[in-house]
C-alpha positions as semicolon CSV with decimal commas, in nm:
position;residue;x (nm);y (nm);z (nm)
1;M;-2,420;-2,301;15,924
2;E;-2,589;-2,589;16,097
3;E;-2,388;-2,906;16,138
4;K;-2,504;-3,264;16,168
5;G;-2,246;-3,536;16,214
6;R;-1,930;-3,590;16,411
7;E;-1,584;-3,454;16,331
8;S;-1,475;-3,579;15,991
9;D;-1,279;-3,485;15,682
10;H;-1,591;-3,585;15,494
11;L;-1,837;-3,301;15,465
12;M;-2,127;-3,165;15,267
13;L;-2,240;-2,802;15,248
14;I;-2,596;-2,769;15,118
15;T;-2,753;-2,447;14,994
16;P;-3,071;-2,417;14,785
17;E;-2,870;-2,374;14,463
18;R;-2,534;-2,539;14,534
19;V;-2,379;-2,840;14,711
20;F;-2,016;-2,893;14,807
21;Y;-1,946;-3,259;14,884
22;A;-1,621;-3,421;14,990
23;G;-1,655;-3,786;15,076
24;F;-1,671;-4,144;14,952
25;L;-1,754;-4,196;14,588
26;G;-1,845;-4,561;14,630
27;R;-1,880;-4,780;14,324
28;P;-2,160;-4,608;14,137
29;R;-2,313;-4,729;13,817
30;K;-2,398;-4,480;13,546
31;R;-2,581;-4,180;13,687
32;T;-2,800;-3,910;13,532
33;P;-2,829;-3,627;13,786
34;G;-3,044;-3,322;13,722
35;C;-2,760;-3,086;13,813
36;C;-2,418;-2,982;13,687
37;H;-2,133;-3,167;13,860
38;V;-1,778;-3,039;13,897
39;Y;-1,566;-3,336;14,009
40;V;-1,220;-3,275;14,155
41;A;-0,965;-3,536;14,262
42;V;-0,842;-3,506;14,622
43;K;-0,545;-3,726;14,531
44;A;-0,435;-3,912;14,216
45;S;-0,684;-3,909;13,926
46;L;-1,051;-3,931;13,832
47;H;-1,188;-4,142;13,549
48;L;-1,497;-4,015;13,368
49;T;-1,691;-4,224;13,116
50;I;-1,949;-4,068;12,882
51;D;-2,090;-4,263;12,586
52;D;-1,831;-4,538;12,651
53;V;-1,545;-4,288;12,610
54;L;-1,307;-4,287;12,907
55;A;-1,110;-3,977;13,012
56;T;-0,864;-3,944;13,302
57;G;-0,771;-3,624;13,484
58;E;-0,795;-3,411;13,798
59;L;-1,112;-3,214;13,718
60;F;-1,422;-3,292;13,513
61;V;-1,753;-3,119;13,453
62;T;-2,077;-3,293;13,360
63;L;-2,388;-3,104;13,253
64;P;-2,743;-3,162;13,384
65;N;-2,900;-3,489;13,271
66;Q;-2,575;-3,605;13,111
67;R;-2,547;-3,978;13,171
68;H;-2,201;-4,070;13,295
69;S;-1,998;-4,274;13,539
70;I;-1,717;-4,144;13,758
71;A;-1,442;-4,335;13,938
72;S;-1,148;-4,226;14,150
73;D;-0,807;-4,369;14,235
74;Y;-0,858;-4,231;14,586
75;R;-1,161;-4,318;14,795
76;T;-1,253;-3,956;14,869
77;V;-1,358;-3,722;14,591
78;I;-1,492;-3,366;14,574
79;S;-1,815;-3,293;14,391
80;V;-1,951;-2,940;14,350
81;T;-2,306;-2,930;14,218
82;L;-2,493;-2,640;14,063
83;E;-2,867;-2,628;14,002
84;P;-2,937;-2,534;13,638
85;E;-3,253;-2,332;13,701
86;S;-3,049;-2,086;13,910
87;M;-2,853;-1,960;13,606
88;P;-2,941;-1,827;13,259
89;D;-2,911;-2,058;12,960
90;G;-2,552;-2,105;12,844
91;V;-2,384;-2,020;13,175
92;L;-2,312;-2,380;13,273
93;E;-2,174;-2,461;12,930
94;A;-1,945;-2,158;12,945
95;L;-1,834;-2,253;13,298
96;A;-1,758;-2,609;13,183
97;R;-1,540;-2,479;12,899
98;R;-1,353;-2,249;13,136
99;L;-1,297;-2,510;13,407
100;T;-1,176;-2,775;13,164
101;G;-0,964;-2,540;12,955
102;P;-0,598;-2,437;12,993
103;D;-0,657;-2,327;13,356
104;R;-0,804;-2,661;13,465
105;S;-0,531;-2,715;13,727
106;V;-0,582;-2,364;13,865
107;Y;-0,952;-2,430;13,921
108;A;-0,882;-2,773;14,070
109;R;-0,647;-2,613;14,324
110;K;-0,902;-2,343;14,403
111;I;-1,169;-2,599;14,482
112;L;-0,921;-2,794;14,696
113;V;-0,849;-2,470;14,887
114;A;-1,226;-2,427;14,934
115;Y;-1,236;-2,779;15,078
116;A;-0,956;-2,690;15,322
117;L;-1,146;-2,378;15,431
118;L;-1,463;-2,576;15,491
119;R;-1,274;-2,840;15,689
120;Q;-1,141;-2,562;15,912
121;R;-1,491;-2,414;15,940
122;R;-1,362;-2,089;15,803
123;Y;-1,687;-2,027;15,621
124;G;-1,997;-1,937;15,819
125;D;-2,335;-1,887;15,658
126;I;-2,289;-1,857;15,283
127;T;-2,479;-1,708;14,992
128;T;-2,479;-1,847;14,639
129;A;-2,253;-1,562;14,526
130;E;-2,005;-1,634;14,808
131;F;-2,013;-2,005;14,728
132;D;-1,930;-1,932;14,365
133;E;-1,651;-1,692;14,463
134;M;-1,504;-1,959;14,691
135;C;-1,507;-2,230;14,425
136;F;-1,473;-2,048;14,094
137;G;-1,335;-1,703;14,177
138;E;-1,648;-1,517;14,068
139;A;-2,022;-1,507;14,124
140;L;-2,207;-1,672;13,838
141;P;-2,498;-1,488;13,672
142;R;-2,839;-1,543;13,830
143;R;-3,154;-1,641;13,645
144;M;-3,458;-1,426;13,728
145;L;-3,769;-1,643;13,719
146;D;-4,127;-1,539;13,661
147;P;-4,286;-1,495;14,010
148;R;-4,544;-1,762;13,928
149;V;-4,268;-2,011;13,857
150;T;-4,075;-1,899;14,166
151;R;-4,381;-1,981;14,378
152;A;-4,411;-2,323;14,215
153;V;-4,042;-2,397;14,277
154;A;-4,082;-2,299;14,643
155;R;-4,386;-2,525;14,672
156;I;-4,197;-2,820;14,518
157;E;-3,903;-2,770;14,754
158;R;-4,123;-2,759;15,065
159;F;-4,165;-3,140;15,084
160;S;-4,461;-3,127;15,319
161;G;-4,823;-3,222;15,285
162;E;-4,961;-3,371;14,966
163;P;-4,731;-3,418;14,665
164;V;-4,714;-3,107;14,449
165;T;-4,891;-3,137;14,114
166;A;-4,887;-2,922;13,801
167;D;-5,260;-2,868;13,842
168;T;-5,209;-2,725;14,191
169;C;-4,932;-2,493;14,079
170;A;-5,129;-2,388;13,770
171;A;-5,433;-2,299;13,978
172;E;-5,219;-2,094;14,214
173;A;-5,067;-1,914;13,915
174;G;-5,408;-1,850;13,758
175;L;-5,317;-2,048;13,446
176;S;-5,438;-2,360;13,270
177;A;-5,225;-2,667;13,334
178;S;-5,090;-2,672;12,979
179;R;-5,001;-2,301;12,986
180;F;-4,834;-2,339;13,324
181;L;-4,625;-2,638;13,210
182;H;-4,512;-2,441;12,906
183;L;-4,423;-2,139;13,121
184;F;-4,234;-2,355;13,372
185;K;-4,014;-2,516;13,108
186;E;-3,965;-2,185;12,926
187;E;-3,847;-2,018;13,247
188;T;-3,634;-2,297;13,399
189;G;-3,526;-2,492;13,092
190;I;-3,654;-2,809;13,263
191;S;-3,988;-2,988;13,247
192;F;-4,201;-2,969;13,560
193;R;-4,197;-3,346;13,606
194;S;-3,818;-3,377;13,567
195;F;-3,760;-3,084;13,800
196;R;-3,983;-3,231;14,070
197;A;-3,819;-3,575;14,040
198;W;-3,468;-3,433;14,074
199;K;-3,553;-3,205;14,369
200;R;-3,710;-3,498;14,551
201;A;-3,392;-3,701;14,507
202;R;-3,176;-3,402;14,603
203;H;-3,373;-3,362;14,926
204;L;-3,241;-3,701;15,034
205;L;-2,898;-3,541;15,088
206;H;-3,018;-3,364;15,403
207;F;-3,069;-3,700;15,578
208;A;-2,774;-3,897;15,436
209;N;-2,584;-3,928;15,768
210;Q;-2,887;-4,018;15,980
211;D;-2,997;-4,361;16,096
212;L;-3,344;-4,369;15,943
213;N;-3,601;-4,615;15,823
214;L;-3,562;-4,569;15,447
215;A;-3,917;-4,677;15,370
216;H;-4,050;-4,407;15,602
217;L;-3,810;-4,150;15,457
218;A;-3,921;-4,235;15,104
219;Q;-4,281;-4,173;15,202
220;D;-4,195;-3,851;15,387
221;I;-4,025;-3,695;15,086
222;G;-4,298;-3,787;14,841
223;Y;-4,220;-4,126;14,687
224;P;-4,526;-4,349;14,640
225;D;-4,336;-4,659;14,752
226;S;-3,988;-4,802;14,818
227;T;-3,952;-4,938;14,466
228;H;-3,998;-4,594;14,310
229;F;-3,763;-4,450;14,572
230;S;-3,484;-4,698;14,499
231;H;-3,522;-4,669;14,121
232;S;-3,512;-4,289;14,127
233;I;-3,211;-4,266;14,358
234;R;-3,016;-4,518;14,150
235;R;-3,097;-4,329;13,830
236;F;-2,979;-3,995;13,968
237;Y;-2,688;-4,107;14,187
238;G;-2,586;-4,444;14,045
239;L;-2,614;-4,597;14,393
240;K;-2,882;-4,771;14,597
241;P;-3,023;-4,558;14,882
242;R;-2,876;-4,795;15,141
243;A;-2,527;-4,758;14,991
244;I;-2,553;-4,379;15,015
245;F;-2,646;-4,396;15,383
246;V;-2,378;-4,654;15,469
247;G;-2,112;-4,441;15,300
248;S;-2,227;-4,122;15,476
249;R;-2,209;-4,232;15,838
250;D;-1,911;-4,006;15,915
251;L;-2,030;-3,722;15,690
252;A;-2,062;-3,378;15,850
253;I;-2,353;-3,189;15,692
254;Y;-2,365;-2,810;15,692
255;R;-2,660;-2,605;15,574
256;S;-2,699;-2,240;15,482
257;S;-2,952;-2,046;15,689
258;E;-3,183;-2,031;15,387
259;T;-3,172;-2,408;15,363
260;V;-3,241;-2,442;15,736
261;R;-3,548;-2,219;15,697
262;E;-3,675;-2,431;15,410
263;L;-3,635;-2,750;15,615
264;A;-3,816;-2,590;15,910
265;E;-4,107;-2,495;15,684
266;A;-4,120;-2,851;15,556
267;S;-4,132;-3,011;15,900
């Protein structure tokens, strides 16, 4: 794994389909991320609010596009994220039931052990299956996408050149725009526009511990202007971009080799 950042107990491991984050939670407003979040308390308790209903505990799971707010008694929190298009329909819901069921404490401890292993750098390059084994004790089922959709996903995640459009992806797939959009949602379970917006915001994570001009970064990763950038990041993360960067100054970022290749292709 590649590392960026000085020695710290705060870390983030990024792979194309998963993220393991241990760091500051900040004071986020309600957030609506495009991924599944598994939140685990490092110490004390977490407080999750969904539809104005507050729950307190050591582990919570939120599903993609589920609006919620999360708070912690302790400044550092663990968040494991899973990209929904990487798994067949129903897998995330089944995982959520399992993690929040009678064995909730067992899974919380397992994820804390994974955090200890990552702090000790006892994991080198890691596949999605190995990531899942580390955090959940088993590899989760994989979704097999239509090759035309796989190519579109790869194009979206390249973050280089002109912004990716449905028309461009449709032409490459040999389909009309309407047929391509239908195929994309049928295969991934997510609309093309929502998928692209989330992946753009997710790409920000790679730069979170760097001292960058945020206006330039916004442009580089495909936002038309700083206003759109700030609005999108606040919607997905519940925090302003500047707050994310300030809270990530001591964050060590690790990337799987597949992620490093994707970043190299994008540069």
